[in-house]
Amino acid sequence: MSYRYVGPAEILAQVRPGAEGRAIGSPADLGAWVAERGEAEAREPYTFVVDLDGRLRLAPRRSEHVACAGGGSVLAAGEMAFSRASGPWTAHEISNQSTGYCPDLTSWHAVARALEAAGVGHPGRFTHEVVFRRCERCRECSVVREGDFVCVFCGSDLPLGWNVDS
């Protein structure tokens, strides 16, 4: 499944061609990216997307996911932090936290494939899961907290299945 951008139009309008996130295809690519970012930034998670070709793309944390994706649709989006003790790189924190794409938890499979293709280890799941739903009454996107499927904007019940793209 792919996800189209569902965030504010003014953020999408700021995306410039050729400014998408850095494609990470190998441990060396990741090492170079982290080194360029510096030690302080390396302590925080990065913004990531998995593009439609299945490539992991990274951008600084405070970047918009849609900019990291070059304005296009994605297979996954969220935030990711890496560590490397003395061995291979590992993504030790991974979330699907992206209010611009609101990806379903099933996007994990695309994340795992992209990390594996880049030679980066992972925990086998999102370490922080965000459940997004679109309210069928007011049409706003909500984050489901603690299993409470109620719209924070109008109080209506939210659907149990992912429906943000509808």
mmCIF file with all atom_site columns, C-alpha atoms in Angstrom:
data_model
loop_
_atom_site.group_PDB
_atom_site.id
_atom_site.type_symbol
_atom_site.label_atom_id
_atom_site.label_alt_id
_atom_site.label_comp_id
_atom_site.label_asym_id
_atom_site.label_entity_id
_atom_site.label_seq_id
_atom_site.pdbx_PDB_ins_code
_atom_site.Cartn_x
_atom_site.Cartn_y
_atom_site.Cartn_z
_atom_site.occupancy
_atom_site.B_iso_or_equiv
_atom_site.pdbx_formal_charge
_atom_site.auth_seq_id
_atom_site.auth_comp_id
_atom_site.auth_asym_id
_atom_site.auth_atom_id
_atom_site.pdbx_PDB_model_num
ATOM 1   C CA . MET A 1 1   ? 0.000   0.000  0.000  1.00 0.00 ? 1   MET A CA 1
ATOM 2   C CA . SER A 1 2   ? 1.214   3.509  -0.694 1.00 0.00 ? 2   SER A CA 1
ATOM 3   C CA . TYR A 1 3   ? 0.302   6.681  1.148  1.00 0.00 ? 3   TYR A CA 1
ATOM 4   C CA . ARG A 1 4   ? -0.373  10.047 -0.432 1.00 0.00 ? 4   ARG A CA 1
ATOM 5   C CA . TYR A 1 5   ? 0.275   13.297 1.389  1.00 0.00 ? 5   TYR A CA 1
ATOM 6   C CA . VAL A 1 6   ? -2.779  14.346 3.436  1.00 0.00 ? 6   VAL A CA 1
ATOM 7   C CA . GLY A 1 7   ? -1.284  17.268 5.368  1.00 0.00 ? 7   GLY A CA 1
ATOM 8   C CA . PRO A 1 8   ? -1.623  21.024 4.874  1.00 0.00 ? 8   PRO A CA 1
ATOM 9   C CA . ALA A 1 9   ? -1.445  22.256 1.266  1.00 0.00 ? 9   ALA A CA 1
ATOM 10  C CA . GLU A 1 10  ? 0.860   25.130 2.230  1.00 0.00 ? 10  GLU A CA 1
ATOM 11  C CA . ILE A 1 11  ? 3.526   22.659 3.394  1.00 0.00 ? 11  ILE A CA 1
ATOM 12  C CA . LEU A 1 12  ? 3.267   20.693 0.150  1.00 0.00 ? 12  LEU A CA 1
ATOM 13  C CA . ALA A 1 13  ? 3.604   23.956 -1.818 1.00 0.00 ? 13  ALA A CA 1
ATOM 14  C CA . GLN A 1 14  ? 7.012   24.570 -0.187 1.00 0.00 ? 14  GLN A CA 1
ATOM 15  C CA . VAL A 1 15  ? 8.527   21.315 -1.526 1.00 0.00 ? 15  VAL A CA 1
ATOM 16  C CA . ARG A 1 16  ? 11.258  21.976 -4.085 1.00 0.00 ? 16  ARG A CA 1
ATOM 17  C CA . PRO A 1 17  ? 12.345  19.484 -6.775 1.00 0.00 ? 17  PRO A CA 1
ATOM 18  C CA . GLY A 1 18  ? 15.620  17.752 -6.024 1.00 0.00 ? 18  GLY A CA 1
ATOM 19  C CA . ALA A 1 19  ? 15.492  18.491 -2.298 1.00 0.00 ? 19  ALA A CA 1
ATOM 20  C CA . GLU A 1 20  ? 14.228  15.089 -1.172 1.00 0.00 ? 20  GLU A CA 1
ATOM 21  C CA . GLY A 1 21  ? 15.880  13.179 1.666  1.00 0.00 ? 21  GLY A CA 1
ATOM 22  C CA . ARG A 1 22  ? 19.146  11.302 1.238  1.00 0.00 ? 22  ARG A CA 1
ATOM 23  C CA . ALA A 1 23  ? 18.710  7.794  -0.159 1.00 0.00 ? 23  ALA A CA 1
ATOM 24  C CA . ILE A 1 24  ? 20.348  5.200  2.086  1.00 0.00 ? 24  ILE A CA 1
ATOM 25  C CA . GLY A 1 25  ? 21.310  2.047  0.230  1.00 0.00 ? 25  GLY A CA 1
ATOM 26  C CA . SER A 1 26  ? 24.186  0.710  2.342  1.00 0.00 ? 26  SER A CA 1
ATOM 27  C CA . PRO A 1 27  ? 25.797  0.915  5.782  1.00 0.00 ? 27  PRO A CA 1
ATOM 28  C CA . ALA A 1 28  ? 28.396  3.249  4.234  1.00 0.00 ? 28  ALA A CA 1
ATOM 29  C CA . ASP A 1 29  ? 25.622  5.604  3.053  1.00 0.00 ? 29  ASP A CA 1
ATOM 30  C CA . LEU A 1 30  ? 24.176  5.652  6.565  1.00 0.00 ? 30  LEU A CA 1
ATOM 31  C CA . GLY A 1 31  ? 27.584  6.226  8.156  1.00 0.00 ? 31  GLY A CA 1
ATOM 32  C CA . ALA A 1 32  ? 28.274  9.167  5.846  1.00 0.00 ? 32  ALA A CA 1
ATOM 33  C CA . TRP A 1 33  ? 24.819  10.658 6.540  1.00 0.00 ? 33  TRP A CA 1
ATOM 34  C CA . VAL A 1 34  ? 25.233  10.416 10.318 1.00 0.00 ? 34  VAL A CA 1
ATOM 35  C CA . ALA A 1 35  ? 28.763  11.872 10.166 1.00 0.00 ? 35  ALA A CA 1
ATOM 36  C CA . GLU A 1 36  ? 27.548  14.836 8.095  1.00 0.00 ? 36  GLU A CA 1
ATOM 37  C CA . ARG A 1 37  ? 24.755  15.553 10.569 1.00 0.00 ? 37  ARG A CA 1
ATOM 38  C CA . GLY A 1 38  ? 27.066  15.840 13.568 1.00 0.00 ? 38  GLY A CA 1
ATOM 39  C CA . GLU A 1 39  ? 27.037  14.390 17.046 1.00 0.00 ? 39  GLU A CA 1
ATOM 40  C CA . ALA A 1 40  ? 24.245  16.534 18.506 1.00 0.00 ? 40  ALA A CA 1
ATOM 41  C CA . GLU A 1 41  ? 21.795  15.685 15.705 1.00 0.00 ? 41  GLU A CA 1
ATOM 42  C CA . ALA A 1 42  ? 22.762  11.998 15.851 1.00 0.00 ? 42  ALA A CA 1
ATOM 43  C CA . ARG A 1 43  ? 21.281  11.797 19.359 1.00 0.00 ? 43  ARG A CA 1
ATOM 44  C CA . GLU A 1 44  ? 17.796  12.524 17.968 1.00 0.00 ? 44  GLU A CA 1
ATOM 45  C CA . PRO A 1 45  ? 15.672  10.479 15.570 1.00 0.00 ? 45  PRO A CA 1
ATOM 46  C CA . TYR A 1 46  ? 15.701  11.475 11.898 1.00 0.00 ? 46  TYR A CA 1
ATOM 47  C CA . THR A 1 47  ? 12.724  12.022 9.632  1.00 0.00 ? 47  THR A CA 1
ATOM 48  C CA . PHE A 1 48  ? 12.389  9.105  7.200  1.00 0.00 ? 48  PHE A CA 1
ATOM 49  C CA . VAL A 1 49  ? 10.276  7.912  4.324  1.00 0.00 ? 49  VAL A CA 1
ATOM 50  C CA . VAL A 1 50  ? 10.371  4.787  2.221  1.00 0.00 ? 50  VAL A CA 1
ATOM 51  C CA . ASP A 1 51  ? 9.853   5.990  -1.333 1.00 0.00 ? 51  ASP A CA 1
ATOM 52  C CA . LEU A 1 52  ? 7.813   4.149  -3.963 1.00 0.00 ? 52  LEU A CA 1
ATOM 53  C CA . ASP A 1 53  ? 10.973  2.369  -5.156 1.00 0.00 ? 53  ASP A CA 1
ATOM 54  C CA . GLY A 1 54  ? 11.424  0.915  -1.656 1.00 0.00 ? 54  GLY A CA 1
ATOM 55  C CA . ARG A 1 55  ? 14.432  3.102  -0.767 1.00 0.00 ? 55  ARG A CA 1
ATOM 56  C CA . LEU A 1 56  ? 14.940  4.500  2.697  1.00 0.00 ? 56  LEU A CA 1
ATOM 57  C CA . ARG A 1 57  ? 15.325  8.298  2.612  1.00 0.00 ? 57  ARG A CA 1
ATOM 58  C CA . LEU A 1 58  ? 16.491  10.359 5.591  1.00 0.00 ? 58  LEU A CA 1
ATOM 59  C CA . ALA A 1 59  ? 16.223  14.041 6.448  1.00 0.00 ? 59  ALA A CA 1
ATOM 60  C CA . PRO A 1 60  ? 16.911  16.043 9.622  1.00 0.00 ? 60  PRO A CA 1
ATOM 61  C CA . ARG A 1 61  ? 14.319  15.474 12.334 1.00 0.00 ? 61  ARG A CA 1
ATOM 62  C CA . ARG A 1 62  ? 12.491  18.759 11.984 1.00 0.00 ? 62  ARG A CA 1
ATOM 63  C CA . SER A 1 63  ? 12.052  18.281 8.252  1.00 0.00 ? 63  SER A CA 1
ATOM 64  C CA . GLU A 1 64  ? 8.636   17.666 6.777  1.00 0.00 ? 64  GLU A CA 1
ATOM 65  C CA . HIS A 1 65  ? 8.019   14.118 5.579  1.00 0.00 ? 65  HIS A CA 1
ATOM 66  C CA . VAL A 1 66  ? 6.583   15.390 2.294  1.00 0.00 ? 66  VAL A CA 1
ATOM 67  C CA . ALA A 1 67  ? 9.833   17.293 1.626  1.00 0.00 ? 67  ALA A CA 1
ATOM 68  C CA . CYS A 1 68  ? 11.848  14.146 2.411  1.00 0.00 ? 68  CYS A CA 1
ATOM 69  C CA . ALA A 1 69  ? 9.652   12.339 -0.150 1.00 0.00 ? 69  ALA A CA 1
ATOM 70  C CA . GLY A 1 70  ? 10.104  15.058 -2.783 1.00 0.00 ? 70  GLY A CA 1
ATOM 71  C CA . GLY A 1 71  ? 6.357   15.702 -2.688 1.00 0.00 ? 71  GLY A CA 1
ATOM 72  C CA . GLY A 1 72  ? 5.384   12.195 -3.759 1.00 0.00 ? 72  GLY A CA 1
ATOM 73  C CA . SER A 1 73  ? 3.567   9.258  -2.247 1.00 0.00 ? 73  SER A CA 1
ATOM 74  C CA . VAL A 1 74  ? 5.426   6.862  0.056  1.00 0.00 ? 74  VAL A CA 1
ATOM 75  C CA . LEU A 1 75  ? 5.335   3.286  1.287  1.00 0.00 ? 75  LEU A CA 1
ATOM 76  C CA . ALA A 1 76  ? 6.101   4.409  4.860  1.00 0.00 ? 76  ALA A CA 1
ATOM 77  C CA . ALA A 1 77  ? 7.008   7.510  6.873  1.00 0.00 ? 77  ALA A CA 1
ATOM 78  C CA . GLY A 1 78  ? 8.008   8.325  10.428 1.00 0.00 ? 78  GLY A CA 1
ATOM 79  C CA . GLU A 1 79  ? 11.012  8.897  12.647 1.00 0.00 ? 79  GLU A CA 1
ATOM 80  C CA . MET A 1 80  ? 14.051  6.679  13.116 1.00 0.00 ? 80  MET A CA 1
ATOM 81  C CA . ALA A 1 81  ? 17.136  6.656  15.358 1.00 0.00 ? 81  ALA A CA 1
ATOM 82  C CA . PHE A 1 82  ? 20.298  4.648  14.776 1.00 0.00 ? 82  PHE A CA 1
ATOM 83  C CA . SER A 1 83  ? 23.090  3.203  16.871 1.00 0.00 ? 83  SER A CA 1
ATOM 84  C CA . ARG A 1 84  ? 26.375  1.520  16.147 1.00 0.00 ? 84  ARG A CA 1
ATOM 85  C CA . ALA A 1 85  ? 28.518  0.184  18.939 1.00 0.00 ? 85  ALA A CA 1
ATOM 86  C CA . SER A 1 86  ? 31.336  -1.806 17.394 1.00 0.00 ? 86  SER A CA 1
ATOM 87  C CA . GLY A 1 87  ? 29.339  -3.727 14.843 1.00 0.00 ? 87  GLY A CA 1
ATOM 88  C CA . PRO A 1 88  ? 26.770  -2.997 12.155 1.00 0.00 ? 88  PRO A CA 1
ATOM 89  C CA . TRP A 1 89  ? 24.331  -0.093 12.137 1.00 0.00 ? 89  TRP A CA 1
ATOM 90  C CA . THR A 1 90  ? 20.953  -0.725 13.774 1.00 0.00 ? 90  THR A CA 1
ATOM 91  C CA . ALA A 1 91  ? 17.770  1.316  13.727 1.00 0.00 ? 91  ALA A CA 1
ATOM 92  C CA . HIS A 1 92  ? 16.860  1.037  17.404 1.00 0.00 ? 92  HIS A CA 1
ATOM 93  C CA . GLU A 1 93  ? 13.903  3.470  17.485 1.00 0.00 ? 93  GLU A CA 1
ATOM 94  C CA . ILE A 1 94  ? 11.354  3.484  14.664 1.00 0.00 ? 94  ILE A CA 1
ATOM 95  C CA . SER A 1 95  ? 7.909   5.046  14.563 1.00 0.00 ? 95  SER A CA 1
ATOM 96  C CA . ASN A 1 96  ? 5.260   5.693  11.945 1.00 0.00 ? 96  ASN A CA 1
ATOM 97  C CA . GLN A 1 97  ? 4.758   9.191  13.377 1.00 0.00 ? 97  GLN A CA 1
ATOM 98  C CA . SER A 1 98  ? 3.958   11.319 10.333 1.00 0.00 ? 98  SER A CA 1
ATOM 99  C CA . THR A 1 99  ? 0.923   13.568 10.400 1.00 0.00 ? 99  THR A CA 1
ATOM 100 C CA . GLY A 1 100 ? 1.530   14.434 6.757  1.00 0.00 ? 100 GLY A CA 1
ATOM 101 C CA . TYR A 1 101 ? 1.055   10.842 5.552  1.00 0.00 ? 101 TYR A CA 1
ATOM 102 C CA . CYS A 1 102 ? -0.655  9.158  8.555  1.00 0.00 ? 102 CYS A CA 1
ATOM 103 C CA . PRO A 1 103 ? 0.649   5.698  7.597  1.00 0.00 ? 103 PRO A CA 1
ATOM 104 C CA . ASP A 1 104 ? -0.993  2.566  8.931  1.00 0.00 ? 104 ASP A CA 1
ATOM 105 C CA . LEU A 1 105 ? 0.919   0.138  11.141 1.00 0.00 ? 105 LEU A CA 1
ATOM 106 C CA . THR A 1 106 ? 1.082   -2.260 8.184  1.00 0.00 ? 106 THR A CA 1
ATOM 107 C CA . SER A 1 107 ? 3.669   0.106  6.643  1.00 0.00 ? 107 SER A CA 1
ATOM 108 C CA . TRP A 1 108 ? 6.191   -1.656 8.888  1.00 0.00 ? 108 TRP A CA 1
ATOM 109 C CA . HIS A 1 109 ? 6.808   -4.244 6.174  1.00 0.00 ? 109 HIS A CA 1
ATOM 110 C CA . ALA A 1 110 ? 8.116   -1.576 3.770  1.00 0.00 ? 110 ALA A CA 1
ATOM 111 C CA . VAL A 1 111 ? 10.361  -0.163 6.512  1.00 0.00 ? 111 VAL A CA 1
ATOM 112 C CA . ALA A 1 112 ? 11.819  -3.586 7.289  1.00 0.00 ? 112 ALA A CA 1
ATOM 113 C CA . ARG A 1 113 ? 12.500  -4.315 3.601  1.00 0.00 ? 113 ARG A CA 1
ATOM 114 C CA . ALA A 1 114 ? 14.186  -0.918 3.086  1.00 0.00 ? 114 ALA A CA 1
ATOM 115 C CA . LEU A 1 115 ? 16.405  -1.344 6.147  1.00 0.00 ? 115 LEU A CA 1
ATOM 116 C CA . GLU A 1 116 ? 17.344  -4.890 5.172  1.00 0.00 ? 116 GLU A CA 1
ATOM 117 C CA . ALA A 1 117 ? 18.164  -3.776 1.615  1.00 0.00 ? 117 ALA A CA 1
ATOM 118 C CA . ALA A 1 118 ? 20.447  -1.097 3.106  1.00 0.00 ? 118 ALA A CA 1
ATOM 119 C CA . GLY A 1 119 ? 22.157  -3.597 5.412  1.00 0.00 ? 119 GLY A CA 1
ATOM 120 C CA . VAL A 1 120 ? 20.821  -1.944 8.572  1.00 0.00 ? 120 VAL A CA 1
ATOM 121 C CA . GLY A 1 121 ? 19.516  -3.986 11.496 1.00 0.00 ? 121 GLY A CA 1
ATOM 122 C CA . HIS A 1 122 ? 16.126  -3.343 13.076 1.00 0.00 ? 122 HIS A CA 1
ATOM 123 C CA . PRO A 1 123 ? 13.988  -4.496 16.026 1.00 0.00 ? 123 PRO A CA 1
ATOM 124 C CA . GLY A 1 124 ? 11.388  -6.284 13.847 1.00 0.00 ? 124 GLY A CA 1
ATOM 125 C CA . ARG A 1 125 ? 8.568   -3.822 14.549 1.00 0.00 ? 125 ARG A CA 1
ATOM 126 C CA . PHE A 1 126 ? 7.802   -0.170 15.175 1.00 0.00 ? 126 PHE A CA 1
ATOM 127 C CA . THR A 1 127 ? 9.097   0.690  18.634 1.00 0.00 ? 127 THR A CA 1
ATOM 128 C CA . HIS A 1 128 ? 6.488   3.466  18.871 1.00 0.00 ? 128 HIS A CA 1
ATOM 129 C CA . GLU A 1 129 ? 3.194   2.859  17.063 1.00 0.00 ? 129 GLU A CA 1
ATOM 130 C CA . VAL A 1 130 ? 0.843   5.688  16.118 1.00 0.00 ? 130 VAL A CA 1
ATOM 131 C CA . VAL A 1 131 ? -2.717  4.797  15.093 1.00 0.00 ? 131 VAL A CA 1
ATOM 132 C CA . PHE A 1 132 ? -4.278  7.319  12.705 1.00 0.00 ? 132 PHE A CA 1
ATOM 133 C CA . ARG A 1 133 ? -7.938  7.501  11.694 1.00 0.00 ? 133 ARG A CA 1
ATOM 134 C CA . ARG A 1 134 ? -10.037 9.975  9.717  1.00 0.00 ? 134 ARG A CA 1
ATOM 135 C CA . CYS A 1 135 ? -13.296 10.925 11.405 1.00 0.00 ? 135 CYS A CA 1
ATOM 136 C CA . GLU A 1 136 ? -16.192 10.053 9.139  1.00 0.00 ? 136 GLU A CA 1
ATOM 137 C CA . ARG A 1 137 ? -18.265 12.888 10.590 1.00 0.00 ? 137 ARG A CA 1
ATOM 138 C CA . CYS A 1 138 ? -15.935 15.931 10.626 1.00 0.00 ? 138 CYS A CA 1
ATOM 139 C CA . ARG A 1 139 ? -13.264 14.517 8.205  1.00 0.00 ? 139 ARG A CA 1
ATOM 140 C CA . GLU A 1 140 ? -10.358 15.490 10.520 1.00 0.00 ? 140 GLU A CA 1
ATOM 141 C CA . CYS A 1 141 ? -7.438  13.108 11.101 1.00 0.00 ? 141 CYS A CA 1
ATOM 142 C CA . SER A 1 142 ? -7.077  11.940 14.685 1.00 0.00 ? 142 SER A CA 1
ATOM 143 C CA . VAL A 1 143 ? -4.485  9.997  16.614 1.00 0.00 ? 143 VAL A CA 1
ATOM 144 C CA . VAL A 1 144 ? -6.030  7.131  18.561 1.00 0.00 ? 144 VAL A CA 1
ATOM 145 C CA . ARG A 1 145 ? -4.691  7.205  22.111 1.00 0.00 ? 145 ARG A CA 1
ATOM 146 C CA . GLU A 1 146 ? -4.817  4.270  24.507 1.00 0.00 ? 146 GLU A CA 1
ATOM 147 C CA . GLY A 1 147 ? -7.230  2.365  22.264 1.00 0.00 ? 147 GLY A CA 1
ATOM 148 C CA . ASP A 1 148 ? -9.886  5.087  22.540 1.00 0.00 ? 148 ASP A CA 1
ATOM 149 C CA . PHE A 1 149 ? -11.312 5.354  19.012 1.00 0.00 ? 149 PHE A CA 1
ATOM 150 C CA . VAL A 1 150 ? -12.984 8.746  19.527 1.00 0.00 ? 150 VAL A CA 1
ATOM 151 C CA . CYS A 1 151 ? -12.392 11.852 17.413 1.00 0.00 ? 151 CYS A CA 1
ATOM 152 C CA . VAL A 1 152 ? -10.605 14.556 19.413 1.00 0.00 ? 152 VAL A CA 1
ATOM 153 C CA . PHE A 1 153 ? -12.267 17.229 17.261 1.00 0.00 ? 153 PHE A CA 1
ATOM 154 C CA . CYS A 1 154 ? -15.964 16.313 17.381 1.00 0.00 ? 154 CYS A CA 1
ATOM 155 C CA . GLY A 1 155 ? -16.292 13.373 19.767 1.00 0.00 ? 155 GLY A CA 1
ATOM 156 C CA . SER A 1 156 ? -17.596 10.892 17.161 1.00 0.00 ? 156 SER A CA 1
ATOM 157 C CA . ASP A 1 157 ? -16.545 7.266  17.129 1.00 0.00 ? 157 ASP A CA 1
ATOM 158 C CA . LEU A 1 158 ? -13.637 6.526  14.800 1.00 0.00 ? 158 LEU A CA 1
ATOM 159 C CA . PRO A 1 159 ? -13.510 3.491  12.508 1.00 0.00 ? 159 PRO A CA 1
ATOM 160 C CA . LEU A 1 160 ? -11.481 0.531  13.705 1.00 0.00 ? 160 LEU A CA 1
ATOM 161 C CA . GLY A 1 161 ? -9.767  0.089  10.311 1.00 0.00 ? 161 GLY A CA 1
ATOM 162 C CA . TRP A 1 162 ? -7.303  2.534  8.715  1.00 0.00 ? 162 TRP A CA 1
ATOM 163 C CA . ASN A 1 163 ? -9.194  5.006  6.516  1.00 0.00 ? 163 ASN A CA 1
ATOM 164 C CA . VAL A 1 164 ? -7.071  8.153  6.280  1.00 0.00 ? 164 VAL A CA 1
ATOM 165 C CA . ASP A 1 165 ? -6.867  8.085  2.480  1.00 0.00 ? 165 ASP A CA 1
ATOM 166 C CA . SER A 1 166 ? -10.629 7.867  2.076  1.00 0.00 ? 166 SER A CA 1
#
